[in-house]
Tab-separated table of C-alpha atoms and ligand atoms in Angstrom:
chain	number	residue	atom	x	y	z
F	1	MET	CA	-5.054	40.898	-8.781
F	2	ILE	CA	-3.931	39.455	-5.480
F	3	GLU	CA	-0.406	38.168	-4.963
F	4	PHE	CA	1.181	36.396	-2.014
F	5	LYS	CA	4.975	36.589	-2.169
F	6	ASN	CA	6.925	34.302	0.156
F	7	VAL	CA	4.300	34.656	2.865
F	8	SER	CA	4.915	32.768	6.100
F	9	LYS	CA	2.950	32.594	9.314
F	10	GLN	CA	4.421	31.301	12.530
F	11	TYR	CA	2.111	30.741	15.529
F	12	GLU	CA	4.347	30.251	18.563
F	13	ASN	CA	5.976	26.924	17.665
F	14	ASN	CA	3.711	26.138	14.717
F	15	LEU	CA	4.633	27.137	11.158
F	16	ALA	CA	1.139	27.428	9.622
F	17	LEU	CA	2.296	28.823	6.256
F	18	ASP	CA	5.744	28.307	4.799
F	19	LYS	CA	6.801	30.800	2.092
F	20	LEU	CA	3.504	30.764	0.260
F	21	ASN	CA	3.441	32.112	-3.300
F	22	LEU	CA	0.061	32.562	-4.883
F	23	THR	CA	-1.581	34.681	-7.574
F	24	ILE	CA	-5.337	35.170	-7.700
F	25	PRO	CA	-6.588	36.805	-10.913
F	26	THR	CA	-9.117	39.623	-10.729
F	27	GLN	CA	-12.721	38.374	-10.974
F	28	ASP	CA	-11.685	34.764	-10.552
F	29	PHE	CA	-13.621	32.208	-8.541
F	30	PHE	CA	-10.658	30.919	-6.581
F	31	VAL	CA	-10.900	27.995	-4.163
F	32	LEU	CA	-8.466	27.049	-1.396
F	33	VAL	CA	-8.991	23.387	-0.570
F	34	GLY	CA	-7.186	21.062	1.819
F	35	PRO	CA	-7.548	19.158	5.076
F	36	SER	CA	-8.124	20.860	8.405
F	37	GLY	CA	-4.969	22.573	9.605
F	38	SER	CA	-3.443	23.011	6.140
F	39	GLY	CA	-3.471	26.821	6.380
F	40	LYS	CA	-6.562	27.805	4.387
F	41	THR	CA	-8.168	30.064	6.974
F	42	THR	CA	-4.839	31.660	7.832
F	43	THR	CA	-4.339	32.475	4.133
F	44	LEU	CA	-7.839	33.907	3.792
F	45	LYS	CA	-7.738	36.011	6.949
F	46	MET	CA	-4.495	37.627	5.878
F	47	LEU	CA	-6.399	39.315	3.061
F	48	ASN	CA	-8.508	41.402	5.407
F	49	ARG	CA	-5.679	41.541	7.933
F	50	LEU	CA	-7.454	39.610	10.640
F	51	ILE	CA	-4.122	37.749	10.667
F	52	GLU	CA	-0.780	39.392	9.859
F	53	PRO	CA	2.035	37.454	8.175
F	54	THR	CA	5.260	36.945	10.089
F	55	ASP	CA	7.185	37.201	6.807
F	56	GLY	CA	6.610	38.070	3.149
F	57	ASN	CA	4.206	40.423	1.409
F	58	ILE	CA	0.689	40.371	0.038
F	59	TYR	CA	-0.280	42.698	-2.808
F	60	PHE	CA	-3.767	43.784	-3.775
F	61	ASP	CA	-3.947	45.684	-7.070
F	62	ASP	CA	-0.157	46.157	-6.947
F	63	LYS	CA	-0.157	47.793	-3.522
F	64	ARG	CA	0.960	45.990	-0.359
F	65	ILE	CA	-2.096	45.344	1.775
F	66	ILE	CA	-0.146	46.480	4.810
F	67	ASP	CA	-0.032	49.948	3.162
F	68	TYR	CA	-3.821	50.214	2.853
F	69	ASP	CA	-5.857	52.009	5.432
F	70	LEU	CA	-7.374	49.087	7.363
F	71	LYS	CA	-10.935	50.345	7.087
F	72	GLN	CA	-10.581	50.976	3.344
F	73	LEU	CA	-9.109	47.517	2.860
F	74	ARG	CA	-11.954	45.818	4.702
F	75	LEU	CA	-14.537	47.714	2.676
F	76	GLN	CA	-13.032	46.139	-0.428
F	77	MET	CA	-12.950	42.638	1.081
F	78	GLY	CA	-16.446	41.362	1.916
F	79	TYR	CA	-16.300	38.505	4.406
F	80	VAL	CA	-18.761	35.604	4.723
F	81	LEU	CA	-18.371	33.644	7.921
F	82	GLN	CA	-19.012	29.968	8.469
F	83	ASN	CA	-21.457	30.806	11.250
F	84	ILE	CA	-23.846	33.221	9.693
F	85	ALA	CA	-24.272	35.423	12.754
F	86	LEU	CA	-26.972	37.781	11.566
F	87	PHE	CA	-27.789	40.393	14.167
F	88	PRO	CA	-30.824	38.883	15.921
F	89	ASN	CA	-32.443	42.209	16.781
F	90	LEU	CA	-32.271	43.656	13.286
F	91	ASN	CA	-34.617	42.636	10.517
F	92	ILE	CA	-33.305	41.186	7.266
F	93	GLN	CA	-33.000	44.401	5.279
F	94	GLU	CA	-31.322	46.121	8.228
F	95	ASN	CA	-28.879	43.227	8.503
F	96	ILE	CA	-28.021	43.440	4.821
F	97	ALA	CA	-27.634	47.205	4.926
F	98	ILE	CA	-25.697	47.521	8.169
F	99	GLN	CA	-22.369	48.386	6.546
F	100	ALA	CA	-24.058	50.718	4.081
F	101	GLU	CA	-25.632	52.491	7.043
F	102	SER	CA	-22.301	52.938	8.799
F	103	LEU	CA	-20.963	54.399	5.533
F	104	GLY	CA	-23.795	56.916	5.532
F	105	TRP	CA	-25.771	55.672	2.526
F	106	PRO	CA	-29.220	57.294	2.481
F	107	ARG	CA	-31.978	55.069	3.847
F	108	LYS	CA	-33.759	54.895	0.477
F	109	ASP	CA	-30.588	53.587	-1.233
F	110	ARG	CA	-29.901	51.073	1.536
F	111	ILE	CA	-33.366	49.609	1.303
F	112	ALA	CA	-33.271	49.497	-2.476
F	113	ARG	CA	-29.928	47.686	-2.392
F	114	ALA	CA	-31.138	45.182	0.217
F	115	ARG	CA	-34.299	44.444	-1.731
F	116	HIS	CA	-32.417	44.075	-4.990
F	117	LEU	CA	-29.992	41.601	-3.415
F	118	LEU	CA	-32.815	39.602	-1.808
F	119	SER	CA	-34.471	39.162	-5.171
F	120	GLN	CA	-31.129	38.134	-6.668
F	121	VAL	CA	-31.010	35.164	-4.284
F	122	ASP	CA	-34.677	34.233	-4.818
F	123	LEU	CA	-35.958	35.630	-1.527
F	124	ASP	CA	-39.015	37.730	-2.339
F	125	PRO	CA	-38.285	41.137	-0.779
F	126	ASP	CA	-41.965	41.738	-0.005
F	127	GLN	CA	-41.919	38.609	2.125
F	128	TYR	CA	-38.435	38.672	3.580
F	129	ALA	CA	-37.149	42.239	3.934
F	130	THR	CA	-38.809	42.957	7.272
F	131	ARG	CA	-38.688	39.499	8.844
F	132	MET	CA	-36.393	38.782	11.751
F	133	PRO	CA	-33.462	36.357	11.341
F	134	SER	CA	-35.067	33.780	13.658
F	135	GLU	CA	-37.943	33.495	11.186
F	136	LEU	CA	-35.638	32.179	8.441
F	137	SER	CA	-34.313	28.664	7.854
F	138	GLY	CA	-30.574	27.982	8.073
F	139	GLY	CA	-30.219	28.006	4.295
F	140	GLU	CA	-32.160	31.269	4.005
F	141	GLN	CA	-30.039	32.873	6.722
F	142	GLN	CA	-26.912	31.806	4.891
F	143	ARG	CA	-28.202	33.454	1.702
F	144	VAL	CA	-28.646	36.647	3.665
F	145	GLY	CA	-25.149	36.215	5.137
F	146	ILE	CA	-23.753	36.054	1.609
F	147	ILE	CA	-25.586	39.056	0.209
F	148	ARG	CA	-24.786	41.071	3.328
F	149	ALA	CA	-21.121	40.677	2.391
F	150	LEU	CA	-21.893	41.980	-1.109
F	151	ALA	CA	-24.058	44.910	-0.104
F	152	ILE	CA	-21.509	47.690	-0.388
F	153	LYS	CA	-20.010	46.210	-3.577
F	154	PRO	CA	-16.603	45.034	-2.400
F	155	LYS	CA	-14.055	44.038	-5.047
F	156	VAL	CA	-13.323	40.733	-3.327
F	157	VAL	CA	-15.557	38.342	-1.387
F	158	LEU	CA	-13.883	36.031	1.137
F	159	MET	CA	-15.846	32.914	2.082
F	160	ASP	CA	-14.680	30.499	4.775
F	161	GLU	CA	-16.541	27.174	4.590
F	162	PRO	CA	-19.855	29.026	4.297
F	163	PHE	CA	-21.892	25.879	3.617
F	164	SER	CA	-20.342	23.355	5.960
F	165	ALA	CA	-23.251	23.473	8.427
F	166	LEU	CA	-25.921	22.904	5.755
F	167	ASP	CA	-27.653	19.717	4.661
F	168	PRO	CA	-26.630	18.359	1.222
F	169	ILE	CA	-29.653	19.799	-0.620
F	170	SER	CA	-29.308	23.333	0.764
F	171	ARG	CA	-25.607	23.086	0.137
F	172	LYS	CA	-26.114	22.290	-3.543
F	173	GLN	CA	-28.606	25.169	-3.855
F	174	LEU	CA	-26.191	27.582	-2.234
F	175	GLN	CA	-23.345	26.420	-4.478
F	176	ASP	CA	-25.522	27.144	-7.523
F	177	LEU	CA	-26.355	30.481	-6.016
F	178	VAL	CA	-22.773	31.634	-5.451
F	179	LEU	CA	-21.887	30.513	-8.978
F	180	ARG	CA	-24.729	32.641	-10.293
F	181	LEU	CA	-23.789	35.637	-8.143
F	182	HIS	CA	-20.213	35.334	-9.336
F	183	ARG	CA	-21.347	35.411	-12.969
F	184	GLU	CA	-23.595	38.397	-12.380
F	185	LEU	CA	-21.229	40.525	-10.293
F	186	ASP	CA	-17.787	41.851	-11.173
F	187	MET	CA	-16.118	40.529	-8.052
F	188	THR	CA	-13.302	38.153	-7.154
F	189	PHE	CA	-14.580	35.263	-5.029
F	190	ILE	CA	-12.143	33.430	-2.750
F	191	PHE	CA	-13.676	30.352	-1.204
F	192	VAL	CA	-12.244	28.023	1.466
F	193	THR	CA	-13.411	24.420	1.783
F	194	HIS	CA	-12.071	21.031	2.881
F	195	ASP	CA	-14.360	19.316	0.352
F	196	MET	CA	-12.700	18.531	-3.000
F	197	HIS	CA	-16.066	17.948	-4.692
F	198	GLU	CA	-17.173	21.417	-3.668
F	199	ALA	CA	-13.850	22.866	-4.857
F	200	LEU	CA	-14.161	21.232	-8.279
F	201	ARG	CA	-17.765	22.332	-8.607
F	202	LEU	CA	-17.046	25.977	-7.816
F	203	GLY	CA	-13.484	26.865	-8.657
F	204	GLN	CA	-12.181	28.410	-11.850
F	205	HIS	CA	-8.800	27.995	-10.196
F	206	ILE	CA	-8.073	25.747	-7.245
F	207	ALA	CA	-5.125	25.677	-4.859
F	208	VAL	CA	-4.733	22.406	-2.986
F	209	MET	CA	-3.085	23.098	0.361
F	210	ARG	CA	-1.291	20.734	2.673
F	211	LEU	CA	0.720	21.519	5.792
F	212	GLY	CA	1.155	25.200	4.966
F	213	HIS	CA	2.201	24.603	1.374
F	214	ILE	CA	0.447	24.682	-1.963
F	215	GLN	CA	0.593	21.136	-3.186
F	216	GLN	CA	-1.077	21.800	-6.503
F	217	ILE	CA	-2.672	24.708	-8.307
F	218	GLY	CA	-4.641	25.031	-11.517
F	219	THR	CA	-8.041	24.701	-13.108
F	220	GLY	CA	-10.331	21.877	-12.002
F	221	GLU	CA	-9.359	19.926	-15.107
F	222	GLU	CA	-5.671	20.312	-14.382
F	223	ILE	CA	-6.162	19.194	-10.782
F	224	MET	CA	-8.156	16.156	-11.939
F	225	GLN	CA	-5.490	15.124	-14.454
F	226	HIS	CA	-2.700	15.115	-11.878
F	227	PRO	CA	-4.283	14.194	-8.567
I	1	LIG	P1	-11.035	25.804	10.651
I	1	LIG	O1	-12.508	25.586	10.867
I	1	LIG	O2	-10.737	26.771	9.574
I	1	LIG	O3	-10.249	24.537	10.509
I	1	LIG	P2	-10.207	25.827	13.343
I	1	LIG	O4	-11.414	25.123	13.830
I	1	LIG	O5	-8.917	25.087	13.174
I	1	LIG	O6	-10.526	26.541	11.958
I	1	LIG	O7	-9.920	27.080	14.241
I	1	LIG	C1	-10.954	27.864	14.771
I	1	LIG	C2	-10.330	29.067	15.458
I	1	LIG	O8	-9.346	28.664	16.406
I	1	LIG	C3	-9.593	29.977	14.490
I	1	LIG	O9	-9.847	31.319	14.876
I	1	LIG	C4	-8.138	29.660	14.642
I	1	LIG	O10	-7.326	30.798	14.400
I	1	LIG	C5	-8.061	29.209	16.086
I	1	LIG	N1	-7.069	28.131	16.256
I	1	LIG	C6	-6.909	27.059	15.459
I	1	LIG	N2	-5.933	26.279	15.887
I	1	LIG	C7	-5.455	26.867	17.014
I	1	LIG	C8	-4.405	26.549	17.928
I	1	LIG	N3	-3.656	25.463	17.777
I	1	LIG	N4	-4.214	27.399	18.973
I	1	LIG	C9	-4.958	28.479	19.111
I	1	LIG	N5	-5.947	28.840	18.276
I	1	LIG	C10	-6.181	28.052	17.230
I	2	LIG	P1	-7.272	25.380	7.983
I	2	LIG	O1	-8.075	26.587	7.719
I	2	LIG	O2	-6.738	24.753	6.722
I	2	LIG	O3	-7.954	24.392	8.860
I	2	LIG	P2	-5.698	27.094	9.678
I	2	LIG	O4	-5.184	28.187	8.829
I	2	LIG	O5	-6.888	27.341	10.532
I	2	LIG	O6	-5.936	25.823	8.747
I	2	LIG	O7	-4.535	26.551	10.603
I	2	LIG	C1	-3.235	26.219	10.117
I	2	LIG	C2	-2.400	25.748	11.256
I	2	LIG	O8	-2.169	26.821	12.150
I	2	LIG	C3	-3.033	24.630	12.080
I	2	LIG	O9	-1.996	23.767	12.493
I	2	LIG	C4	-3.643	25.378	13.247
I	2	LIG	O10	-3.716	24.562	14.392
I	2	LIG	C5	-2.657	26.508	13.451
I	2	LIG	N1	-3.293	27.710	14.010
I	2	LIG	C6	-4.306	28.415	13.444
I	2	LIG	N2	-4.632	29.466	14.216
I	2	LIG	C7	-3.785	29.430	15.277
I	2	LIG	C8	-3.607	30.256	16.413
I	2	LIG	N3	-4.356	31.349	16.623
I	2	LIG	N4	-2.651	29.919	17.295
I	2	LIG	C9	-1.864	28.825	17.093
I	2	LIG	N5	-1.974	28.015	16.031
I	2	LIG	C10	-2.921	28.304	15.137
C-alpha cells in the first residue's frame, strides 16, 4: 500500500501540491487524471524520489519512502516515461534487460526474461529480440518501453502519459495491453493522464486532480455518478 499524508510541494513561489492525502491499494490500477499543471507528475515522481516533498510523508508498505535506500526504492518502482527513450545502440533484448544486467543477473536469465516479456506483448521474440530500436514503429517501441520497466519485477509501475504521443489506434491497443499486463502480473500500476476517457477505461480507482488538490476520488462508476 502507498499512502500520501499531508504531502505538499512548493516550487519557489508555486504551490504545486497542497496537503495531499491519498491511499493507493496494493495491486490496484490507479489513475491520476487532471489538466496540465494540476500536480500529477509531481505526485508520481515523489514515489521514486525524483522529486522530494517540501512537507508531509509518503509511506510504501508502512515505511516512509525517505527511509528506503534510494537504489532499493527505485528497483521496486518501475518507471515508464512519456518519451520512450530506448538506448539506440542496444538491441531490443539488451534494452529490456539493461537493469537486470546492472543487477548481475546471468545472461541466460536476462535473455529468457526479455523474450518472455516480448511474447507477452505480442512481439515475436524470434523477430524482435535482436532488432535495433530504430527498426521498430512508435507503438512497438512503447511496448518495449513498458516491458523494460517490468523486467526486474518491481512491485509498482509508474507511468506518466505513456501513450500521449501515439495515434488513436495504437493508443487503444496499448491501453488493452497494459490492462492485460496488469491482470497477469502482481503489480500496482499508477498511471498519469490528462484524458478522462483514458482514465475511465483503465482505472480501478481514479483521483481527479486540480490545482494541487484531489477534487474527487473513487472507482470509475463513482466518478461518473458525481462529475
Ligand atoms: P507534464 O507533461 O507532466 O505536464 P510539463 O510539460 O509541465 O509536464 O513539465 C515538463 C518538465 O518541466 C518537468 O520536468 C517539470 O518538472 C518541469 N517544469 C514544469 N513546469 C515548470 C516550471 N514552471 N518551471 C520549471 N520547470 C518546470
Ligand atoms: P501535471 O503533471 O499535472 O501537468 P506538474 O506536477 O507537472 O503537473 O506541475 C504542477 C505545477 O508545478 C505546475 O504549476 C507546474 O508549472 C509546476 N512545476 C512543476 N515542476 C516545476 C519545477 N521544476 N519548477 C517550478 N514549477 C514547477
